[in-house]
XYZ file of C-alpha atoms in Angstrom:
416
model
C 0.714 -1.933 36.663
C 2.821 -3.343 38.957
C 6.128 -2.720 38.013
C 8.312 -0.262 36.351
C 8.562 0.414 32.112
C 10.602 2.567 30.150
C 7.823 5.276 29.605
C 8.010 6.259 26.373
C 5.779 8.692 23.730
C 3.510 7.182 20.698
C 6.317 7.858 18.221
C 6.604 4.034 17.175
C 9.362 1.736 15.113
C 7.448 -1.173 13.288
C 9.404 -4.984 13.071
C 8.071 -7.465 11.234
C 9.928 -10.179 9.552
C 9.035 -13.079 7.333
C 10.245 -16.787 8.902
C 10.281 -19.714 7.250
C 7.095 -21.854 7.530
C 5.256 -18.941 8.074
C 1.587 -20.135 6.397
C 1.251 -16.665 4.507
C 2.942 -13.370 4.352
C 1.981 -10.995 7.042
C 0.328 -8.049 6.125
C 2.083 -5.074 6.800
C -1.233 -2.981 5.928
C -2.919 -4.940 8.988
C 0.316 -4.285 11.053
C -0.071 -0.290 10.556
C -3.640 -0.063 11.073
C -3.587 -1.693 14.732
C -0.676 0.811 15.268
C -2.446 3.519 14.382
C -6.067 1.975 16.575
C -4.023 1.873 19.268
C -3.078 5.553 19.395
C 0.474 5.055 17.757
C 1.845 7.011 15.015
C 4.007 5.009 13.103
C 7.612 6.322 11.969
C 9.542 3.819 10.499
C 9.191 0.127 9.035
C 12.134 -2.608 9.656
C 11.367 -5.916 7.276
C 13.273 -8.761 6.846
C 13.082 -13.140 6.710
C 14.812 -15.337 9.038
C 15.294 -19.021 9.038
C 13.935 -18.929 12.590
C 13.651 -16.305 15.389
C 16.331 -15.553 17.158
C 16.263 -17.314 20.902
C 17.578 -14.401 22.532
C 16.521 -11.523 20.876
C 13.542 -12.536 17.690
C 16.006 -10.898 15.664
C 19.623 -10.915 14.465
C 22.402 -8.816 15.859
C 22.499 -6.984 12.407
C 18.734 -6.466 12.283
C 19.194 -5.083 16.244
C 21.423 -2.682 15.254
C 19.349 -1.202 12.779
C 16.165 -1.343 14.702
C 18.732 0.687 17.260
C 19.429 3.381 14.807
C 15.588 3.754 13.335
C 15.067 4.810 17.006
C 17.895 7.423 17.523
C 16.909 9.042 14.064
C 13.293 9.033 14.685
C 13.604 9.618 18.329
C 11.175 6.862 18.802
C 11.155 5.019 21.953
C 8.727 2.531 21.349
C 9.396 -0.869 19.354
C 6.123 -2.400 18.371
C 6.399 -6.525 16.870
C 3.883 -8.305 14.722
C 5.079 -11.394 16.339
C 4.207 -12.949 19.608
C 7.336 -12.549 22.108
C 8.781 -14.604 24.802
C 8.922 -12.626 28.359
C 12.935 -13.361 28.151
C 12.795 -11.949 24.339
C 10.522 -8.781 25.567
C 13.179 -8.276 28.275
C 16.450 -8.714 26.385
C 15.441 -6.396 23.564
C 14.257 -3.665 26.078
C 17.880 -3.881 27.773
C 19.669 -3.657 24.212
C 17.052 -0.636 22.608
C 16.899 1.624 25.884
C 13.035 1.809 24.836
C 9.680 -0.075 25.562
C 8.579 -2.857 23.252
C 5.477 -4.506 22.769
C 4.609 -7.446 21.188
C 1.700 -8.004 18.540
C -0.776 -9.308 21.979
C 0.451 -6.672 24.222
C -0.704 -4.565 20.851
C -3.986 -6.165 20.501
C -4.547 -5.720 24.374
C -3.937 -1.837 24.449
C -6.522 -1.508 21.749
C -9.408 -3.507 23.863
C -8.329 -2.165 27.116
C -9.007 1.592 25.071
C -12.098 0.092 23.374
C -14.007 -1.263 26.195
C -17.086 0.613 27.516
C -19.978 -1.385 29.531
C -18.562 -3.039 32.991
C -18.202 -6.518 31.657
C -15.739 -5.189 28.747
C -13.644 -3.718 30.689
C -13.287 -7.063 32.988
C -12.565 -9.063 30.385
C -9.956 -6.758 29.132
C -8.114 -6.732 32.510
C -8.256 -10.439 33.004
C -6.845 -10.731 29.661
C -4.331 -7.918 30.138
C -3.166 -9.600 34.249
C -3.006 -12.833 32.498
C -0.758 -11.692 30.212
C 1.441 -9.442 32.776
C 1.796 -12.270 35.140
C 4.295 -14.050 33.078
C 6.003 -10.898 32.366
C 6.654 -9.471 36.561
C 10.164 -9.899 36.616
C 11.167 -7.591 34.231
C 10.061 -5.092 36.513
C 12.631 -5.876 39.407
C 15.602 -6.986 37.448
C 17.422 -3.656 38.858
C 16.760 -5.288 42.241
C 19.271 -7.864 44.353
C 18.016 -11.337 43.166
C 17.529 -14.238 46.245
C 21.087 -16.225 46.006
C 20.328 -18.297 49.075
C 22.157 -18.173 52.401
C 22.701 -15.585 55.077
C 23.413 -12.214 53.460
C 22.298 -12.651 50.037
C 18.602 -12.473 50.352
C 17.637 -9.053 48.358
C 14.269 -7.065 48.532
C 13.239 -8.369 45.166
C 12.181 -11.380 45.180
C 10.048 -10.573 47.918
C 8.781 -7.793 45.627
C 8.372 -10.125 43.238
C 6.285 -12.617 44.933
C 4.165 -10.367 46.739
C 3.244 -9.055 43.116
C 2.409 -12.785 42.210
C 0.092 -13.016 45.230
C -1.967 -9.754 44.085
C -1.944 -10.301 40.892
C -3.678 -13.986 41.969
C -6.039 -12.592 43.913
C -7.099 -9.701 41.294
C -7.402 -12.493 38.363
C -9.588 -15.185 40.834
C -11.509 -11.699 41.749
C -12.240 -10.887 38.361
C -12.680 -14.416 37.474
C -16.046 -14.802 39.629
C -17.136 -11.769 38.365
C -17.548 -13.220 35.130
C -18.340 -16.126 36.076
C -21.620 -14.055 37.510
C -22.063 -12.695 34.036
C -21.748 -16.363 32.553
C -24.728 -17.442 34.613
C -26.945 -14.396 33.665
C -26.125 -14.916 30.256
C -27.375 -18.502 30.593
C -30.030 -17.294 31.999
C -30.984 -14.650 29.516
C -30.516 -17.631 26.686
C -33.062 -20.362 28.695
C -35.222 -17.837 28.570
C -34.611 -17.147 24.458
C -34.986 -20.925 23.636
C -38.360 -21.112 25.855
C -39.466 -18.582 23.638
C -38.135 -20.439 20.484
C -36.473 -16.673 18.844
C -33.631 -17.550 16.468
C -30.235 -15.956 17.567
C -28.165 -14.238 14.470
C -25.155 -13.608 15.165
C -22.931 -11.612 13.201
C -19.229 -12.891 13.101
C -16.310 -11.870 10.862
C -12.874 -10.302 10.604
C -12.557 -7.053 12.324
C -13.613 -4.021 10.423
C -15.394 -6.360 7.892
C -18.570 -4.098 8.577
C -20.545 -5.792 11.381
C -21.798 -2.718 13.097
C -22.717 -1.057 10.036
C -24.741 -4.024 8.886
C -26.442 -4.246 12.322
C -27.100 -1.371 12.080
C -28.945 -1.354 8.872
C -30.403 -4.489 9.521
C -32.221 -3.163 13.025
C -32.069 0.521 12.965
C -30.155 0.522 15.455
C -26.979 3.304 16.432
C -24.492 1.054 17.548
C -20.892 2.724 17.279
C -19.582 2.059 13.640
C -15.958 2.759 12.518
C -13.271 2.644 9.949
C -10.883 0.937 12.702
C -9.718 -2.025 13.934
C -11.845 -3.385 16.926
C -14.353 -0.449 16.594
C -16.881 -3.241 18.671
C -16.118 -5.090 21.729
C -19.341 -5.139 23.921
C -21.970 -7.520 22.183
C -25.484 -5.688 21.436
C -28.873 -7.729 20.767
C -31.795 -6.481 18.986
C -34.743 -7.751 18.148
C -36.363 -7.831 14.670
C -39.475 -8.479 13.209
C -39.001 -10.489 9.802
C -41.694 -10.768 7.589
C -43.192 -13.779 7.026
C -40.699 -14.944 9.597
C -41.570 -13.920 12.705
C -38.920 -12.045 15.321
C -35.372 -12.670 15.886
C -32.897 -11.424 17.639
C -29.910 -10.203 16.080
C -25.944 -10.058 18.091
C -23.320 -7.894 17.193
C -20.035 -9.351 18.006
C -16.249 -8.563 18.631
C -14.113 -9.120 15.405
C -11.691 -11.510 14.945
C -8.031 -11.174 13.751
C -4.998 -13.292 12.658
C -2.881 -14.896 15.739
C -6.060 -13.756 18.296
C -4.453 -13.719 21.256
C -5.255 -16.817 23.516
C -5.757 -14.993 26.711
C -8.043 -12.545 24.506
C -10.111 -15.776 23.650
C -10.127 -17.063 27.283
C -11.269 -14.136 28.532
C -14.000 -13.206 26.515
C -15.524 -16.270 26.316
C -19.014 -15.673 28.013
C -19.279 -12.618 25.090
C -18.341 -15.307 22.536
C -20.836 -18.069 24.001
C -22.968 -15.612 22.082
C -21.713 -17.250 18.829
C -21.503 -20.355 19.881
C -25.145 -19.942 20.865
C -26.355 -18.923 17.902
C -29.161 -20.341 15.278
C -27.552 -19.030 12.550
C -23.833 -17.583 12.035
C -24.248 -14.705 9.365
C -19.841 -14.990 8.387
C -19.517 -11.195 7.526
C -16.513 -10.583 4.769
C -14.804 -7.514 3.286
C -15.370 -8.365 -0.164
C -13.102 -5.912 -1.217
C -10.089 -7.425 0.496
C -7.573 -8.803 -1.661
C -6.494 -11.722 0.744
C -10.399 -12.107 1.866
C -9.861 -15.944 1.435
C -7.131 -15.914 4.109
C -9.204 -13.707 6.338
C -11.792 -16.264 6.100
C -9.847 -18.866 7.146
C -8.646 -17.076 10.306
C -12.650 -16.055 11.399
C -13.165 -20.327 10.717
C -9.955 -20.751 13.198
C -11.414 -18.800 15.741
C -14.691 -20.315 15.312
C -13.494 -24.079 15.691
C -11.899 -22.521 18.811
C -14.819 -21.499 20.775
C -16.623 -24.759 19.481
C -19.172 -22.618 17.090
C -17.587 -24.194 13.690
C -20.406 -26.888 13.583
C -23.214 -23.766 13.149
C -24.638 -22.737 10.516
C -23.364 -20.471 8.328
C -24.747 -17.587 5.774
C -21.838 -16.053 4.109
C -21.887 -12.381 4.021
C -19.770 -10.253 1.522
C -19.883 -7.114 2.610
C -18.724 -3.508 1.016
C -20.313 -4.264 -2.555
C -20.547 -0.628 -3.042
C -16.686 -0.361 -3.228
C -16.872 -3.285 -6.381
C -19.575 -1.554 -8.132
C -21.180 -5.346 -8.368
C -25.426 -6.111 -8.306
C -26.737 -7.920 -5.481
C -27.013 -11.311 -5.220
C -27.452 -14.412 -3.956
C -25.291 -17.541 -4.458
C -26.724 -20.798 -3.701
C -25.420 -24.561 -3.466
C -26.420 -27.315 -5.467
C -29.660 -28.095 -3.856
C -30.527 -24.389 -4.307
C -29.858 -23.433 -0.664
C -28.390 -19.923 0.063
C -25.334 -20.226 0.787
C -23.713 -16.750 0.150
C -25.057 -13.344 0.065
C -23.458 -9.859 -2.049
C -24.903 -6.452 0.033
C -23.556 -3.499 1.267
C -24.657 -2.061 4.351
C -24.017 1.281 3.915
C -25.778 1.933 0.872
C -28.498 -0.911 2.016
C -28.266 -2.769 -1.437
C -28.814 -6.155 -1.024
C -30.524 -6.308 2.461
C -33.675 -7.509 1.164
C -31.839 -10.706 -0.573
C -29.855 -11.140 2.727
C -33.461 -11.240 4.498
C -34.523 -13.636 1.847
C -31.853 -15.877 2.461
C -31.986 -16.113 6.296
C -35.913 -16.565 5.769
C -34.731 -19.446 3.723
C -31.916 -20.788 6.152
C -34.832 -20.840 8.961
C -37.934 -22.126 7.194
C -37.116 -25.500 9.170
C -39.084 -23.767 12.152
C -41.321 -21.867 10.205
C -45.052 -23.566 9.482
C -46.221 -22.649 5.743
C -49.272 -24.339 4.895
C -53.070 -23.722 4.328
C -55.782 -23.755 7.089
C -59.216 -23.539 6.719
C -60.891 -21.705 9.916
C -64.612 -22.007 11.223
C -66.813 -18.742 11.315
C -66.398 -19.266 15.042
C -62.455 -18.976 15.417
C -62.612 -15.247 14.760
C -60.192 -14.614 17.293
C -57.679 -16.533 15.651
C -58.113 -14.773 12.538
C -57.794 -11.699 14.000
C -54.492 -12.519 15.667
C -53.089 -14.210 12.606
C -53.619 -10.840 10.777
C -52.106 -8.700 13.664
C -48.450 -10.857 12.979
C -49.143 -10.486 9.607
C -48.795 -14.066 8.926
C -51.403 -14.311 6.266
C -50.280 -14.477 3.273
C -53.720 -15.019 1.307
C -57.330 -15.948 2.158
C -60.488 -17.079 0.263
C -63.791 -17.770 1.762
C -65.501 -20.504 1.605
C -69.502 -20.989 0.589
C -70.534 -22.384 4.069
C -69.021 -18.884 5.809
C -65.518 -20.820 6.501
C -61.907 -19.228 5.080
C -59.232 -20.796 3.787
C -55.983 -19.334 5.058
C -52.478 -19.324 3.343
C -50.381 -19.047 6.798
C -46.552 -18.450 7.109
C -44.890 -17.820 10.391
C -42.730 -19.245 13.021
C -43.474 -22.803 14.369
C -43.611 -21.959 17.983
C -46.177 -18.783 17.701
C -48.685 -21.056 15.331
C -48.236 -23.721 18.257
C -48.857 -21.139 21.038
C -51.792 -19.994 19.401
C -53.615 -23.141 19.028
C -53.204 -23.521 22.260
């Protein structure tokens, strides 16, 4: 934005290398996808392991020199790592390649900066993005004279330089209260959902796990649904009458991913107070996924990071369709639900999930009998409009008995 790249085409080399202490192997099926999200067609693949990453350059001279000659015989000129870079790294292996290269955040950035839609996504994607450029400014005026000290030897750049700083500052604090304005109307929009006691569901998961499409099916609503990466950043509420529940609001969420970036995290946080908001996490999973158990893990990091890991959770396994498996629902030892097998697009298994989150919220849900006087008509009446009677019998001096499910807070607001 404010300085000077090598500008290259979409024609991209791939590096990704296994280090020691690494907690799993990446996955290079991961790696290709966000390429491809992002716009980039993908051309060739350098792997290898080091002991640790090179401080100069990630990788090893050898390794450079073939990343060098992928490019010249693909005529790529842009380098793409599934690793996080140093600004000095970034730089170095520019100057040695001739070509542009991006690390695996500057990857995951490009793909919410093209994602974005509504006002507040696209603020959170540029706060993320300047917070990420403003440790990487000098690269841009490296071909410029460098302040020595002393008469004579003061160049133009460093001036450059710092009056980029001093922008970039005042575009981040900018943006910052921006948000900050959305933060409070949030807060305000979620007073307002606790004075009115509705459960928040919030769907969470690793990206492209099927949250949309679930949603979706779950509210009839047309939220955008895709076979991509990061096919959702801009949360969406619904609300959803459940019977023998009551309504609740349902929230579609931004997916998580390995090695999130922090400034991604930071920077989307009054989306993700969503989550941590919530009554009830609904923990979305490809259950098709062969390393599912990993991905799991990485959703529960990101979780504990935003302080939602102390929630409640409904597990969801998603894509059953693709396993040819029945429906189900798993439960723990004292027969709670703890787990539920659907698939949203063929809507198998949606009545179980609603079974299970009736279940998961019965603590605020009053289930007993009542027995109502031939003069509380209009309570009958309005009973049977939310369809919270479940069974009635009347009684020999003109009284009924009522079998009444529904949520705590609408039972209490009608006696009133």
């Amino acid at each position: 934005m404010f300085f000077e790249r090598h500008q290259g085409g979409e024609r991209a080399v791939l590096v990704q290398l296994q280090l020691d202490g690494d907690g799993r192997d990446l996955s290079m099926l991961e790696f290709e996808e966000l390429v491809g999200s992002a716009g980039g067609a993908p051309v060739a693949m350098i792997t290898g392991s080091r002991r640790a990453p090179h401080a100069r350059t990630f990788v090893g001279e050898g390794k450079l020199e073939e990343i060098a000659a992928a490019c010249r015989d693909n005529e790529a000129e842009l380098v793409i790592f599934n690793h996080a870079l140093r600004p000095s790294q970034e730089r170095n292996l520019e100057q040695a390649l001739c070509c542009r290269v991006l690390a695996r955040t500057g990857l995951i950035l490009d793909i919410f900066a093209q994602r974005a839609r509504t006002h507040e996504g696209k603020l959170q994607v540029e706060l993320a993005q300047l917070t990420h450029m403003s440790t990487r400014l000098v690269r841009g005026w490296t071909h410029l004279e460098r302040q020595k000290g002393g008469i004579g030897l003061r160049g133009p750049g460093e001036t450059q330089l710092e009056t980029d700083r001093r922008l970039l500052r005042a575009r981040i604090k900018s943006i910052q209260g921006r948000l900050d304005r959305v933060r409070n109307q949030r807060d305000q929009s979620r007073r307002a959902r606790r004075r009115a006691e509705l459960p928040v569901l919030s769907l969470v998961g690793y990206t492209n796990a099927g949250k949309s499409t679930l949603f979706n099916r779950l509210t009839s609503s047309a939220v955008y649904a895709a076979d991509k990466l990061f096919a959702t950043l801009d949360p969406t509420l619904a609300r959803v009458d459940i019977e023998h529940l009551g309504p609740v609001l349902f929230a579609d969420t931004v997916g998580f991913i390995s090695e999130l970036p922090t400034t991604l995290v930071e920077a989307f946080k009054a989306t993700l107070e969503e989550t941590a908001n919530a009554s009830l996490l609904l923990h979305v999973v490809d259950v098709s996924a062969e390393n599912r158990e990993d991905l799991i893990v990485d959703v529960e990091t990101v979780l504990e990071e935003i302080g939602a890991d102390a929630l409640p959770q409904l597990m969801v396994f998603n894509k059953l369709d693709l396993l040819g498996q029945p429906a189900r629902i798993l439960r723990n030892e004292e027969g709670m639900a703890v787990a539920v097998y659907v698939s949203a697009v063929t809507g198998e298994g949606i009545a179980l999930l609603l079974e299970a989150v009736r279940e998961r919220l019965a603590v605020a849900l009053f289930d007993e009998e009542v027995i109502l006087d031939a003069n509380r008509g209009r309570l009958r009446a309005a009973l049977y409009e939310q369809g919270a009677v479940c069974a009635e019998e009347w009684q020999p001096d003109g009284s009924s008995r009522l079998h009444i499910r529904m949520p705590l807070s609408d039972w209490r607001r009608l006696n009133r």
